[in-house]
Every structure is written in C-alpha cells, then in structure tokens.
Amino acid sequence: MSTPLPSIYPFIHYADPEAALRFLKQAFGCEERVVYRKPDGAIAHVELTLGHGLVMFGGAEGGRLKMAASRQVPVKNQGIYVVVTDPDALYARAKAAGASIAMELHDTDYGSRDFSALDPEGNVWSFGTYQPLAAPKG
C-alpha cells in the first residue's frame, strides 16, 4: 500500500525570491525540486523539499501563485512547521547561516524538541520532532 500524496502545500511570496532561495537552502537545508523562471531569468515559481515536505514560493508581484492581496502589507501571523529528526543540528546550521532565531531550541510539554527562525523577509519557520499525523486525535 502506498502513502497518498499530500493535499496541502504551503506557499509564500517573497520580494526577493533569489535571496529567499539561497537562504532556505543554506540555513534550513531545503533542496530544489524545481525552479521555473520567466523569460528575463527572474524566478516565477519555486518548489523546495525538506524531508517529505514541500513548500512553494514566487515573487511578490505574482506569477503562478498570484494572490489578490499581493498589493497589501503582508500579515506575519502565519508560519510553516517542519518535522525534523535532528532539531539540534538544524538549529546549529540555521544559526551558522545567520538566521534570526525567533524561539530558542527547547523541549515542549507535549514531547517535542522545537525552535523557530525567521527567513530574511520575516516569515516564521518552526522545526521540531512533533509529528501531527502520528499523534492521537483529540
């Protein structure tokens, strides 16, 4: 029996998608799945993987992921959570790459080891050992 493909894929718009691509690869170890470019060479759409997850992004001006609110000031009350097996090593990598740590590495009361960091445009990336789909419902 094969595992079904996910049906939810987070996406982000960046004012400087080239800088975001470099940072996410260097600081968090994301790997390029695909990078689509416009005729002028600018990034139109990126898909990065990290473990079994995938995140998509593009430039703030739109492209394949154009949002109706793209002309509005972004609201920074959302984030991305990534399940990792070694948060200590990733924390050290992120700090070495100059990531701004929003929440220091710590153990939670629900058994996870977590930390959060900001990307260059202020989006929150949280990493931890808690696996939501493995936890009991309720």
PDB file of C-alpha atoms in Angstrom, residues 4-138:
ATOM      1  CA  PRO A   4      -1.086   9.054  -0.546  1.00  0.00           C
ATOM      2  CA  LEU A   5       0.408  12.311  -1.750  1.00  0.00           C
ATOM      3  CA  PRO A   6      -0.230  15.347   0.479  1.00  0.00           C
ATOM      4  CA  SER A   7      -3.067  17.652  -0.492  1.00  0.00           C
ATOM      5  CA  ILE A   8      -1.864  20.793   1.299  1.00  0.00           C
ATOM      6  CA  TYR A   9       1.192  22.713   0.087  1.00  0.00           C
ATOM      7  CA  PRO A  10       2.133  25.994   1.765  1.00  0.00           C
ATOM      8  CA  PHE A  11       3.256  28.879  -0.426  1.00  0.00           C
ATOM      9  CA  ILE A  12       4.936  32.212   0.254  1.00  0.00           C
ATOM     10  CA  HIS A  13       5.541  35.357  -1.765  1.00  0.00           C
ATOM     11  CA  TYR A  14       8.959  36.978  -1.457  1.00  0.00           C
ATOM     12  CA  ALA A  15      10.039  40.455  -2.543  1.00  0.00           C
ATOM     13  CA  ASP A  16      13.441  38.922  -3.317  1.00  0.00           C
ATOM     14  CA  PRO A  17      12.874  35.281  -4.296  1.00  0.00           C
ATOM     15  CA  GLU A  18      16.521  34.795  -5.352  1.00  0.00           C
ATOM     16  CA  ALA A  19      17.706  35.718  -1.840  1.00  0.00           C
ATOM     17  CA  ALA A  20      14.987  33.520  -0.312  1.00  0.00           C
ATOM     18  CA  LEU A  21      16.104  30.563  -2.433  1.00  0.00           C
ATOM     19  CA  ARG A  22      19.735  30.927  -1.333  1.00  0.00           C
ATOM     20  CA  PHE A  23      18.795  31.408   2.337  1.00  0.00           C
ATOM     21  CA  LEU A  24      16.353  28.494   2.573  1.00  0.00           C
ATOM     22  CA  LYS A  25      18.884  26.137   1.034  1.00  0.00           C
ATOM     23  CA  GLN A  26      21.796  27.345   3.160  1.00  0.00           C
ATOM     24  CA  ALA A  27      20.084  27.884   6.522  1.00  0.00           C
ATOM     25  CA  PHE A  28      17.453  25.138   6.568  1.00  0.00           C
ATOM     26  CA  GLY A  29      18.835  22.578   4.107  1.00  0.00           C
ATOM     27  CA  CYS A  30      15.943  22.835   1.652  1.00  0.00           C
ATOM     28  CA  GLU A  31      16.544  21.186  -1.703  1.00  0.00           C
ATOM     29  CA  GLU A  32      15.382  22.431  -5.091  1.00  0.00           C
ATOM     30  CA  ARG A  33      12.714  20.279  -6.660  1.00  0.00           C
ATOM     31  CA  VAL A  34      12.034  22.727  -9.480  1.00  0.00           C
ATOM     32  CA  VAL A  35      12.690  26.382 -10.290  1.00  0.00           C
ATOM     33  CA  TYR A  36      10.640  27.941 -13.087  1.00  0.00           C
ATOM     34  CA  ARG A  37      11.980  31.186 -14.488  1.00  0.00           C
ATOM     35  CA  LYS A  38      10.442  33.945 -16.570  1.00  0.00           C
ATOM     36  CA  PRO A  39      11.930  34.822 -19.975  1.00  0.00           C
ATOM     37  CA  ASP A  40      14.068  37.510 -18.286  1.00  0.00           C
ATOM     38  CA  GLY A  41      15.544  34.905 -15.883  1.00  0.00           C
ATOM     39  CA  ALA A  42      13.633  36.083 -12.794  1.00  0.00           C
ATOM     40  CA  ILE A  43      12.057  33.442 -10.566  1.00  0.00           C
ATOM     41  CA  ALA A  44       8.417  32.747 -11.362  1.00  0.00           C
ATOM     42  CA  HIS A  45       7.844  29.683  -9.150  1.00  0.00           C
ATOM     43  CA  VAL A  46       9.984  27.520  -6.865  1.00  0.00           C
ATOM     44  CA  GLU A  47       9.296  24.186  -5.197  1.00  0.00           C
ATOM     45  CA  LEU A  48      11.628  23.218  -2.377  1.00  0.00           C
ATOM     46  CA  THR A  49      11.618  19.989  -0.430  1.00  0.00           C
ATOM     47  CA  LEU A  50      12.686  19.370   3.130  1.00  0.00           C
ATOM     48  CA  GLY A  51      12.316  15.790   4.253  1.00  0.00           C
ATOM     49  CA  HIS A  52       8.927  14.596   2.987  1.00  0.00           C
ATOM     50  CA  GLY A  53       7.500  18.131   2.800  1.00  0.00           C
ATOM     51  CA  LEU A  54       7.295  20.669   0.023  1.00  0.00           C
ATOM     52  CA  VAL A  55       6.890  24.443   0.044  1.00  0.00           C
ATOM     53  CA  MET A  56       6.289  26.656  -2.982  1.00  0.00           C
ATOM     54  CA  PHE A  57       7.123  30.312  -3.489  1.00  0.00           C
ATOM     55  CA  GLY A  58       7.495  33.056  -6.006  1.00  0.00           C
ATOM     56  CA  GLY A  59       7.949  36.786  -6.236  1.00  0.00           C
ATOM     57  CA  ALA A  60       5.627  39.270  -4.576  1.00  0.00           C
ATOM     58  CA  GLU A  61       4.425  40.539  -7.961  1.00  0.00           C
ATOM     59  CA  GLY A  62       2.541  37.333  -8.610  1.00  0.00           C
ATOM     60  CA  GLY A  63       3.186  34.699 -11.217  1.00  0.00           C
ATOM     61  CA  ARG A  64       1.664  31.250 -10.860  1.00  0.00           C
ATOM     62  CA  LEU A  65       0.786  31.882  -7.211  1.00  0.00           C
ATOM     63  CA  LYS A  66      -0.659  35.404  -7.565  1.00  0.00           C
ATOM     64  CA  MET A  67      -2.732  36.437  -4.575  1.00  0.00           C
ATOM     65  CA  ALA A  68      -5.473  39.063  -4.654  1.00  0.00           C
ATOM     66  CA  ALA A  69      -3.934  40.678  -1.581  1.00  0.00           C
ATOM     67  CA  SER A  70      -0.419  40.909  -3.026  1.00  0.00           C
ATOM     68  CA  ARG A  71      -0.584  44.727  -3.011  1.00  0.00           C
ATOM     69  CA  GLN A  72      -1.424  44.803   0.696  1.00  0.00           C
ATOM     70  CA  VAL A  73       1.042  44.833   3.564  1.00  0.00           C
ATOM     71  CA  PRO A  74       1.740  41.194   4.474  1.00  0.00           C
ATOM     72  CA  VAL A  75       0.460  39.902   7.793  1.00  0.00           C
ATOM     73  CA  LYS A  76       3.138  37.990   9.694  1.00  0.00           C
ATOM     74  CA  ASN A  77       0.872  35.844  11.856  1.00  0.00           C
ATOM     75  CA  GLN A  78       1.403  32.611   9.990  1.00  0.00           C
ATOM     76  CA  GLY A  79       4.270  30.215   9.654  1.00  0.00           C
ATOM     77  CA  ILE A  80       5.459  26.874   8.405  1.00  0.00           C
ATOM     78  CA  TYR A  81       6.108  23.897  10.664  1.00  0.00           C
ATOM     79  CA  VAL A  82       8.564  21.229   9.512  1.00  0.00           C
ATOM     80  CA  VAL A  83       9.044  17.845  11.205  1.00  0.00           C
ATOM     81  CA  VAL A  84      12.752  17.069  11.585  1.00  0.00           C
ATOM     82  CA  THR A  85      14.636  14.210  13.231  1.00  0.00           C
ATOM     83  CA  ASP A  86      17.573  16.306  14.498  1.00  0.00           C
ATOM     84  CA  PRO A  87      16.432  19.792  15.508  1.00  0.00           C
ATOM     85  CA  ASP A  88      19.706  20.422  17.372  1.00  0.00           C
ATOM     86  CA  ALA A  89      21.765  20.033  14.189  1.00  0.00           C
ATOM     87  CA  LEU A  90      19.343  22.144  12.151  1.00  0.00           C
ATOM     88  CA  TYR A  91      19.327  24.838  14.840  1.00  0.00           C
ATOM     89  CA  ALA A  92      23.136  24.985  14.679  1.00  0.00           C
ATOM     90  CA  ARG A  93      23.011  25.141  10.874  1.00  0.00           C
ATOM     91  CA  ALA A  94      20.424  27.936  10.870  1.00  0.00           C
ATOM     92  CA  LYS A  95      22.387  29.992  13.399  1.00  0.00           C
ATOM     93  CA  ALA A  96      25.625  29.500  11.451  1.00  0.00           C
ATOM     94  CA  ALA A  97      23.855  30.756   8.314  1.00  0.00           C
ATOM     95  CA  GLY A  98      22.763  33.914  10.148  1.00  0.00           C
ATOM     96  CA  ALA A  99      19.088  33.065  10.635  1.00  0.00           C
ATOM     97  CA  SER A 100      17.268  35.205  13.175  1.00  0.00           C
ATOM     98  CA  ILE A 101      16.083  32.836  15.907  1.00  0.00           C
ATOM     99  CA  ALA A 102      12.521  33.690  16.956  1.00  0.00           C
ATOM    100  CA  MET A 103      12.182  30.910  19.556  1.00  0.00           C
ATOM    101  CA  GLU A 104      15.201  29.196  21.046  1.00  0.00           C
ATOM    102  CA  LEU A 105      15.617  25.433  20.914  1.00  0.00           C
ATOM    103  CA  HIS A 106      13.627  23.855  23.746  1.00  0.00           C
ATOM    104  CA  ASP A 107      11.668  20.801  24.840  1.00  0.00           C
ATOM    105  CA  THR A 108       7.887  21.216  24.877  1.00  0.00           C
ATOM    106  CA  ASP A 109       5.388  19.866  27.375  1.00  0.00           C
ATOM    107  CA  TYR A 110       3.937  17.640  24.625  1.00  0.00           C
ATOM    108  CA  GLY A 111       7.229  15.844  23.934  1.00  0.00           C
ATOM    109  CA  SER A 112       8.658  17.747  21.000  1.00  0.00           C
ATOM    110  CA  ARG A 113      12.016  19.482  20.646  1.00  0.00           C
ATOM    111  CA  ASP A 114      11.421  22.738  18.755  1.00  0.00           C
ATOM    112  CA  PHE A 115      12.822  26.044  17.591  1.00  0.00           C
ATOM    113  CA  SER A 116      11.653  28.807  15.259  1.00  0.00           C
ATOM    114  CA  ALA A 117      13.615  31.067  12.948  1.00  0.00           C
ATOM    115  CA  LEU A 118      12.747  33.916  10.617  1.00  0.00           C
ATOM    116  CA  ASP A 119      13.627  33.984   6.962  1.00  0.00           C
ATOM    117  CA  PRO A 120      15.019  37.246   5.533  1.00  0.00           C
ATOM    118  CA  GLU A 121      11.500  38.627   4.956  1.00  0.00           C
ATOM    119  CA  GLY A 122      10.150  37.806   8.419  1.00  0.00           C
ATOM    120  CA  ASN A 123       8.222  34.606   7.730  1.00  0.00           C
ATOM    121  CA  VAL A 124       8.279  32.174  10.660  1.00  0.00           C
ATOM    122  CA  TRP A 125       9.746  28.718  10.064  1.00  0.00           C
ATOM    123  CA  SER A 126       9.303  26.320  13.007  1.00  0.00           C
ATOM    124  CA  PHE A 127      11.105  22.991  13.263  1.00  0.00           C
ATOM    125  CA  GLY A 128      10.522  20.167  15.695  1.00  0.00           C
ATOM    126  CA  THR A 129      10.150  16.476  16.332  1.00  0.00           C
ATOM    127  CA  TYR A 130       6.355  16.597  16.861  1.00  0.00           C
ATOM    128  CA  GLN A 131       4.639  14.704  14.042  1.00  0.00           C
ATOM    129  CA  PRO A 132       0.991  15.873  13.946  1.00  0.00           C
ATOM    130  CA  LEU A 133      -0.335  12.929  11.939  1.00  0.00           C
ATOM    131  CA  ALA A 134       1.306  10.407  14.281  1.00  0.00           C
ATOM    132  CA  ALA A 135      -0.282  11.959  17.387  1.00  0.00           C
ATOM    133  CA  PRO A 136      -3.667  10.669  18.575  1.00  0.00           C
ATOM    134  CA  LYS A 137      -6.690  12.809  17.676  1.00  0.00           C
ATOM    135  CA  GLY A 138      -8.416  14.636  20.383  1.00  0.00           C
TER     136      GLY A 138
END
